[in-house]
Coordinates of C-alpha atoms in Angstrom, one line a residue:
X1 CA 22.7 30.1 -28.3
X2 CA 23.3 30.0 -32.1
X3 CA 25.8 31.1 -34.2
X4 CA 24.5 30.5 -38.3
X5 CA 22.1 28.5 -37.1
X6 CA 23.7 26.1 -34.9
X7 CA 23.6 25.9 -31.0
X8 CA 26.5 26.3 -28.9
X9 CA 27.9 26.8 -25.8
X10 CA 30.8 28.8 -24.6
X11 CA 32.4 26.2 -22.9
X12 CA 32.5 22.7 -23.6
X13 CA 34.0 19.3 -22.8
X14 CA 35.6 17.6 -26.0
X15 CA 34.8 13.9 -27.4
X16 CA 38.2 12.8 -25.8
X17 CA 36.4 13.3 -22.6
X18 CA 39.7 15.3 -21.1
X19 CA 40.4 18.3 -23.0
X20 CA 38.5 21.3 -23.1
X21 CA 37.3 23.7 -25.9
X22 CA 36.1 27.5 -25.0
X23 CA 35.3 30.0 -28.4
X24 CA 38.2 32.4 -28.4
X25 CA 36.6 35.8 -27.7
X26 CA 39.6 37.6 -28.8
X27 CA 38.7 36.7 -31.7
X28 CA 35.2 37.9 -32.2
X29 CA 33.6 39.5 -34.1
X30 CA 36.4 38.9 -37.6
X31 CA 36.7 35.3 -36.7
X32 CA 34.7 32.8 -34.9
X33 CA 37.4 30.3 -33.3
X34 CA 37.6 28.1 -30.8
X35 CA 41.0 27.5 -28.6
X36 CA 42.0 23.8 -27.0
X37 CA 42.6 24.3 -23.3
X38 CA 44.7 20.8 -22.4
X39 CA 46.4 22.3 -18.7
X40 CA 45.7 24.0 -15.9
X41 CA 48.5 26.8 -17.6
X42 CA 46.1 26.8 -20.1
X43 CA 42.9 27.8 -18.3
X44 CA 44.8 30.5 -16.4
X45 CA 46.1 32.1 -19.6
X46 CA 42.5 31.8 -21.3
X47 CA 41.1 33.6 -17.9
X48 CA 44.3 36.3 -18.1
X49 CA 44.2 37.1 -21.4
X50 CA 40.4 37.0 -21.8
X51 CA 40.0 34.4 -24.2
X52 CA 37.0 33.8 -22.0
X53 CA 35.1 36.8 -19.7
X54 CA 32.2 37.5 -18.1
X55 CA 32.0 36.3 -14.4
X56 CA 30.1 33.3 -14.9
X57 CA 32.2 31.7 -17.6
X58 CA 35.4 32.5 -15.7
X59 CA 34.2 30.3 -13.1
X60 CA 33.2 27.7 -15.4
X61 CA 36.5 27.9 -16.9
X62 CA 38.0 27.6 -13.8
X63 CA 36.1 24.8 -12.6
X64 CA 37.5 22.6 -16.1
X65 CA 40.7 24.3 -15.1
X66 CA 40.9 22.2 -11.8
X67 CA 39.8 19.4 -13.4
X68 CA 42.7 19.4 -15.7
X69 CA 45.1 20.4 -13.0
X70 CA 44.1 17.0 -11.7
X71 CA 44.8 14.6 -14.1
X72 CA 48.7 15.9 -14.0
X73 CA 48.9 15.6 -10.2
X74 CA 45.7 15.1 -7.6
X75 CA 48.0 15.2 -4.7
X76 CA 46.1 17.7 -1.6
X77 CA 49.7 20.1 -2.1
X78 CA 49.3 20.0 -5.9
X79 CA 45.6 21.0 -5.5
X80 CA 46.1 23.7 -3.0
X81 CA 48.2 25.3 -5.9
X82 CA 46.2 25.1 -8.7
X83 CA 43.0 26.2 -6.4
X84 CA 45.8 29.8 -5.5
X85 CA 46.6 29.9 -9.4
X86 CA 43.0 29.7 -10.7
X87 CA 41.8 32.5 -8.5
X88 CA 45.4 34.5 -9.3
X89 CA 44.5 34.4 -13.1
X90 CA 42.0 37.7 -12.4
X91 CA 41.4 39.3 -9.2
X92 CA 37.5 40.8 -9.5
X93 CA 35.6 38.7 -10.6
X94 CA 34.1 36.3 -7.1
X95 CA 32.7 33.4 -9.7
X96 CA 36.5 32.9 -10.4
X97 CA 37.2 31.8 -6.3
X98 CA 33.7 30.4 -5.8
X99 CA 34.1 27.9 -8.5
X100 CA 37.7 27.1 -7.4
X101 CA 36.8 26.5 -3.8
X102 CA 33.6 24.8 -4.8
X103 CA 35.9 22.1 -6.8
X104 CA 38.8 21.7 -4.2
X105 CA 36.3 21.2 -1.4
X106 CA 34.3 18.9 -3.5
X107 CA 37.0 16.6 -4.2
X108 CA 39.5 16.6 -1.5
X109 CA 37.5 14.2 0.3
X110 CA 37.6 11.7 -2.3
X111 CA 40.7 8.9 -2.6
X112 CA 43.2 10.2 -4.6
X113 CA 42.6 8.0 -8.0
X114 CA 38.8 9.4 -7.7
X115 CA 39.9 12.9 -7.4
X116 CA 40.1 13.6 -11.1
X117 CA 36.5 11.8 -12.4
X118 CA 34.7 13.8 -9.4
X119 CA 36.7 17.5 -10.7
X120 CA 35.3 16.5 -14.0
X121 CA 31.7 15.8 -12.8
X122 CA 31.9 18.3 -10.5
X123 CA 32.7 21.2 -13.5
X124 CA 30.4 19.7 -15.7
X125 CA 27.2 20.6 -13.0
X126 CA 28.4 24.0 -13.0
X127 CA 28.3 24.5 -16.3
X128 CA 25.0 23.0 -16.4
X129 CA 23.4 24.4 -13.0
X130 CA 24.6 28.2 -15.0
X131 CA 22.4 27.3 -17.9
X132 CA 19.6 26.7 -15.8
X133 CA 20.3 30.1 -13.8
X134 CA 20.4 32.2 -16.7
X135 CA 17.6 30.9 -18.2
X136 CA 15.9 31.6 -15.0
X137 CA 17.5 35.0 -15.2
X138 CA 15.8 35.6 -18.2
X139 CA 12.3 35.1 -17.6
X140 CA 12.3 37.4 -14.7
X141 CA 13.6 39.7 -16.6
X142 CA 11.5 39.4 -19.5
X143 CA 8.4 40.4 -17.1
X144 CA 9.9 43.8 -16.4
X145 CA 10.3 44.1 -20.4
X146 CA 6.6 43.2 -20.9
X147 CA 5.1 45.7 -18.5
X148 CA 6.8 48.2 -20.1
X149 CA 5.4 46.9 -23.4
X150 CA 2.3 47.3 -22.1
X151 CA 2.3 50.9 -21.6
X152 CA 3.6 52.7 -24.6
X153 CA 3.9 51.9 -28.4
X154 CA 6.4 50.8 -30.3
X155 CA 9.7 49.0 -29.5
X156 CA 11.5 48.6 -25.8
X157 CA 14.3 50.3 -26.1
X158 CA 16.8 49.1 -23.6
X159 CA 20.4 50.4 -23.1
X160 CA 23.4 47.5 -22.3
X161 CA 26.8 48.1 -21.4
X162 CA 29.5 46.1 -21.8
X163 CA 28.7 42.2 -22.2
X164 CA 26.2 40.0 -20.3
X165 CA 24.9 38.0 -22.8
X166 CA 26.1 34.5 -23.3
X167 CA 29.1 34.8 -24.4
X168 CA 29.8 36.1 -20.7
X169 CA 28.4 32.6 -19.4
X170 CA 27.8 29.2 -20.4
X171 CA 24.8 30.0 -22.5
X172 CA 21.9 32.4 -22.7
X173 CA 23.6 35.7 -20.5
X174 CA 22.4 37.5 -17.9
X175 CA 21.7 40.8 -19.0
X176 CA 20.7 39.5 -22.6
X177 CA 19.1 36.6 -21.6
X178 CA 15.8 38.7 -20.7
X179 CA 16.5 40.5 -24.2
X180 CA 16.3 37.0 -25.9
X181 CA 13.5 36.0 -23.9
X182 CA 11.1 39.0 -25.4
X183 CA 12.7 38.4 -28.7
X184 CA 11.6 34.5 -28.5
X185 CA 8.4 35.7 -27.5
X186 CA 7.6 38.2 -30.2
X187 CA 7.6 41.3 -28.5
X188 CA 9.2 44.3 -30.4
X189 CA 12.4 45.1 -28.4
X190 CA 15.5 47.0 -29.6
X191 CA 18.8 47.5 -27.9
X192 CA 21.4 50.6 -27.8
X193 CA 24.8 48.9 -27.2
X194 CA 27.5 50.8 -25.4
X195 CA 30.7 50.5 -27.4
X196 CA 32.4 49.4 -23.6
X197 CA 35.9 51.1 -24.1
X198 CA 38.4 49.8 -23.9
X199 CA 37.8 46.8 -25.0
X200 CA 35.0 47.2 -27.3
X201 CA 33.1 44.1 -25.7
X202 CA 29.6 45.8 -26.6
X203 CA 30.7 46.9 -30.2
X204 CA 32.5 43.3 -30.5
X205 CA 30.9 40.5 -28.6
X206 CA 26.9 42.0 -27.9
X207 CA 26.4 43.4 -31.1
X208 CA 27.8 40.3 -32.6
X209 CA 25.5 38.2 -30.5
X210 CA 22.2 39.9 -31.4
X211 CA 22.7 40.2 -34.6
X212 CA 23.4 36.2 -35.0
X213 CA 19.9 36.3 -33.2
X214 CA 18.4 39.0 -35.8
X215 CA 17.4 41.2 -32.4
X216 CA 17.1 45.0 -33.6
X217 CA 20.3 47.0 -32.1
X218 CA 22.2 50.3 -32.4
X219 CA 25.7 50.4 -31.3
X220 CA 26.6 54.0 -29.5
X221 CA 29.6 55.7 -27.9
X222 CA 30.0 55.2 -24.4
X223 CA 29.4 59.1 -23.3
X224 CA 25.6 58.6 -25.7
X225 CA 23.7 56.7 -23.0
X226 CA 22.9 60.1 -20.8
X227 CA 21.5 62.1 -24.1
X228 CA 19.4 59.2 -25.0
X229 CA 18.0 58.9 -21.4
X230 CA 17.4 62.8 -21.8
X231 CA 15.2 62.6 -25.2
X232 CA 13.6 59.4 -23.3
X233 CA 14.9 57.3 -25.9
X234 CA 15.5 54.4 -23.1
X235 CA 13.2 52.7 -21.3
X236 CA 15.0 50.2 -19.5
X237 CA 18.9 50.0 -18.5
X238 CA 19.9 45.7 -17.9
X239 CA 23.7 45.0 -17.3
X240 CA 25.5 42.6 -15.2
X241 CA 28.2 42.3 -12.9
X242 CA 31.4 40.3 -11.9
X243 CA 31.2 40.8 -7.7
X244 CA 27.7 42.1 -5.7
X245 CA 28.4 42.6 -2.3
X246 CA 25.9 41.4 0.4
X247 CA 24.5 44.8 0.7
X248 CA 23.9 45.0 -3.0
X249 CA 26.6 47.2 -4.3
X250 CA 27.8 46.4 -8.0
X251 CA 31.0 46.0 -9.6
X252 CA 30.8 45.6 -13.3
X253 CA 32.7 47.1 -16.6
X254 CA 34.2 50.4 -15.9
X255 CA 31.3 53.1 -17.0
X256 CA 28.6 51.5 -15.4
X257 CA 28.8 53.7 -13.0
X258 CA 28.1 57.0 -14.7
X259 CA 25.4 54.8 -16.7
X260 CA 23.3 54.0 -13.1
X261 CA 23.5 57.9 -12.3
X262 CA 22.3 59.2 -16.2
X263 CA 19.3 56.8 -15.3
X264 CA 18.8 57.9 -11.9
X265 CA 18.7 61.5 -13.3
X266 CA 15.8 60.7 -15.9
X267 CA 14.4 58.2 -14.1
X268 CA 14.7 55.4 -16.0
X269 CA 15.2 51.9 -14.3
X270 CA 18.6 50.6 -13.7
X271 CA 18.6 47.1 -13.2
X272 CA 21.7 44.1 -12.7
X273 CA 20.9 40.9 -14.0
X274 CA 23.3 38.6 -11.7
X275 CA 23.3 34.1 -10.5
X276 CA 23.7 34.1 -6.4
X277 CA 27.5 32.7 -7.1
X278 CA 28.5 36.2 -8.3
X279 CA 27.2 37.4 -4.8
X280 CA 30.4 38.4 -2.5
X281 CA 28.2 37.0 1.2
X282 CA 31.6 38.2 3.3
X283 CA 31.8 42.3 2.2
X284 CA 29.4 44.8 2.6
X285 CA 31.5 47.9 0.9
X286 CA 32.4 47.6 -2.7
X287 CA 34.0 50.9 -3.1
X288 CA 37.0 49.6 -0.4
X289 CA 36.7 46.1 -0.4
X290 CA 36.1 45.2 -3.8
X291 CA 39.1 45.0 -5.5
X292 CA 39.5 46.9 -8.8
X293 CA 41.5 45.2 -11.9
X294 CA 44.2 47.4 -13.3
X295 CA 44.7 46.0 -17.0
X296 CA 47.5 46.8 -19.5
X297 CA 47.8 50.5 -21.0
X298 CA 48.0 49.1 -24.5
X299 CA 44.1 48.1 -24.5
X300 CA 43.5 51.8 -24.4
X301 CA 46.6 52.6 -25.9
X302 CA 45.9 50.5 -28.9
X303 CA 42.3 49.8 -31.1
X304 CA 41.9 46.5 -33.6
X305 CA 39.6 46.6 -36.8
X306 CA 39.5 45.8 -40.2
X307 CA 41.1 47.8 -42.6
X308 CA 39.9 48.6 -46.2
X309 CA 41.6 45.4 -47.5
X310 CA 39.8 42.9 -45.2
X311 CA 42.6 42.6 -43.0
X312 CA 42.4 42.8 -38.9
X313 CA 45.2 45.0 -38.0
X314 CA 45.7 47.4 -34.9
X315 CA 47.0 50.8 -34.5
X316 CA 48.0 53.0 -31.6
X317 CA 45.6 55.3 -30.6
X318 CA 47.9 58.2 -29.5
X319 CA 51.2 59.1 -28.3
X320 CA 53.2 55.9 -26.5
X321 CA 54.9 58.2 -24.0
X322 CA 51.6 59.4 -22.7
X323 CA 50.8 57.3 -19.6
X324 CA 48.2 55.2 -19.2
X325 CA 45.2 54.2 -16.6
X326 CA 43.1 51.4 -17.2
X327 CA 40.5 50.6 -14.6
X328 CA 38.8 47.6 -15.6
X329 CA 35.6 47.7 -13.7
X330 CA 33.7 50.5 -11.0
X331 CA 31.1 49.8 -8.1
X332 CA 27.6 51.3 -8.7
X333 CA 26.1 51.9 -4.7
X334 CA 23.0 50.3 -4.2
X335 CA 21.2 52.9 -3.9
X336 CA 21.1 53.7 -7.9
X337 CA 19.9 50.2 -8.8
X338 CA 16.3 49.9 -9.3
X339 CA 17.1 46.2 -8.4
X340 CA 18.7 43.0 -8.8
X341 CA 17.2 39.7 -11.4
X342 CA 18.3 37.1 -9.9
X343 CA 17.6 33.2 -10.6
X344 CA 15.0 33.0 -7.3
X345 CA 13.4 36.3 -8.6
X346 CA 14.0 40.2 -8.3
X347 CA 14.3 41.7 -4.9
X348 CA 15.7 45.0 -3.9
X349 CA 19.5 45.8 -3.4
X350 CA 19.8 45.3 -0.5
X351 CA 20.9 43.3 2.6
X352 CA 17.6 42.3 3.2
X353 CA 16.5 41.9 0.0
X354 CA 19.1 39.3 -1.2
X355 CA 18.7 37.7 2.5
X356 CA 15.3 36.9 1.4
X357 CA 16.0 35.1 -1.8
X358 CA 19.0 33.2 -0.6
X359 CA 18.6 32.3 3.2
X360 CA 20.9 29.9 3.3
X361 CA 23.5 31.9 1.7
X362 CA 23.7 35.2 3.2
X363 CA 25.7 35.5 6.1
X364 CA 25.9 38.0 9.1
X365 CA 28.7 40.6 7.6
X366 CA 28.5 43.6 9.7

């Protein structure tokens, strides 16, 4: 997408042909950076410490990650390892494992002084093959926005939490690719942005994002979204995930969940924008099998901004001897999502719905 007028992609492979480059996310929005990723160390700490985020480009991250591990050591024991710490740098996201597997099966077969070119190729398609998805992503999406331009005047108005656009992937989104989509094709669309305590990724990363793309957006407190659903100031709810089960269940940003039931309540549709790869084929239950990513206190314990001076500075919120819970992510059931945009189309979430789109992936979990 672009960024003062020049494209760019999340993730990229530098001129050196070796190293790596990401845009440092904790960063945005004061400073648009980018950080060097030269190990496999390096990929873990930029998946840890979110550097990068968003399900998709964890994966791609961890797919460079591999490669990189090879070029120290592409030995089958020192590839089993760096396969266990790739999928150890976060626990919830399922692109993070996919993507890891997908690179250790696709090059253990090779001889060992081929091993690191294939990694390389081989994270390079997935970079490329997430493009494609999310673009895919979007123009399903953007059908469900023009219907509903269709049948009432003025703007879309379409409620976001958290972010799925493309800083969250290689390029384009999920969840905002459909937004871009109607934006591209001049129909009148505006977007409430959830703030997405604790971390601010709405107020930082998706209101940062459309307003590089001049898209019309309000950002709003995370307890707003019900009241604007009330006064039937929403037309459409789009946000993503990091795991789907196979019996479409959704794990995404903590406070999706109450976001699915203020929708449900005023009937406005409630649908996940999501690539097959961030579809968990082996569970059926996400509210006991997913599981749920404790963070650190101190990102609720502690808010950065800009003070009157220019300067980024942080302050603590409230009392440091009050404990702390930080849930990173909750599972919205099925049954409150209108339905999932996927790639191959949007089908029900479901079982048999995502069995229909992807044959060949869905397997018999009881």
């Amino acid at each position: 997408m672009l960024v003062n007028g020049k494209h760019y992609r999340t993730i990229w492979l530098d001129e050196s042909g070796t190293t790596v480059s990401i845009i440092d996310q904790t960063k945005l929005p004061y400073s648009f950076e980018f950080a060097t990723l030269k190990t496999l160390n390096d990929a873990c700490h930029a998946i840890s410490s979110m550097q990068v985020r968003g399900a998709p480009l964890i994966g791609a991250t961890a797919g460079y990650g591999f490669a990189l591990a090879c070029q120290v050591s592409s030995t089958d024991e020192a590839l089993l390892a760096a396969k266990h710490q790739l999928i150890a740098a976060r626990p919830t996201a399922v692109n993070l494992a996919w993507a890891a597997n997908r690179l250790y099966d696709h090059v253990m077969p090779f001889d060992h002084d081929q091993r690191t070119a294939a990694a390389y190729a081989c994270a390079a398609q997935i970079c490329d093959e997430d493009v494609n998805v999310c673009e895919s992503i979007g123009d399903y999406g953007l059908t469900l926005i023009e219907n509903i331009a269709q049948s009432k005047p003025g703007p879309v108005n379409i409620l976001t939490h958290c972010n799925a656009g493309w800083l969250a992937t290689v390029d384009w989104g999920t969840a905002l690719a459909p937004i871009y989509k109607a934006h591209q094709a001049g129909l009148d669309v505006h977007v409430w942005v959830d703030e997405t305590r604790p971390r601010n990724q709405g107020a930082f990363l998706t209101a940062w994002e459309l307003a590089s793309h001049n898209i019309p957006h309000t950002v709003i407190t995370d307890n707003a979204g019900g009241h604007l659903m009330q006064h039937k100031l929403v037309d459409l709810c789009l946000v993503g995930t990091d795991r789907t089960t196979a019996t479409g269940d959704v794990c995404n940003k903590i406070g999706t969940y109450l976001k699915a039931l203020a929708a449900r309540a005023n009937d406005v549709p409630f649908y996940v924008c999501l690539p097959s790869s961030t579809v968990d084929w082996e569970i059926s239950d996400g509210l006991t099998e997913i599981p749920i990513e404790q963070r650190s206190g101190d990102e609720i314990r502690i808010m950065q901004g800009v003070t009157s001076s220019g300067q980024v500075a942080k302050i603590e919120l409230f009392p440091e001897v009050s404990p702390v819970r930080n849930d990173a992510f909750d599972i919205t059931p099925a049954e409150l999502v209108s339905g999932l945009i996927t790639e191959r189309g949007i089908v029900e979430a479901s079982r048999e719905g995502l069995r229909e789109l992807f044959p060949e992936l869905a397997l018999d979990v009881a």
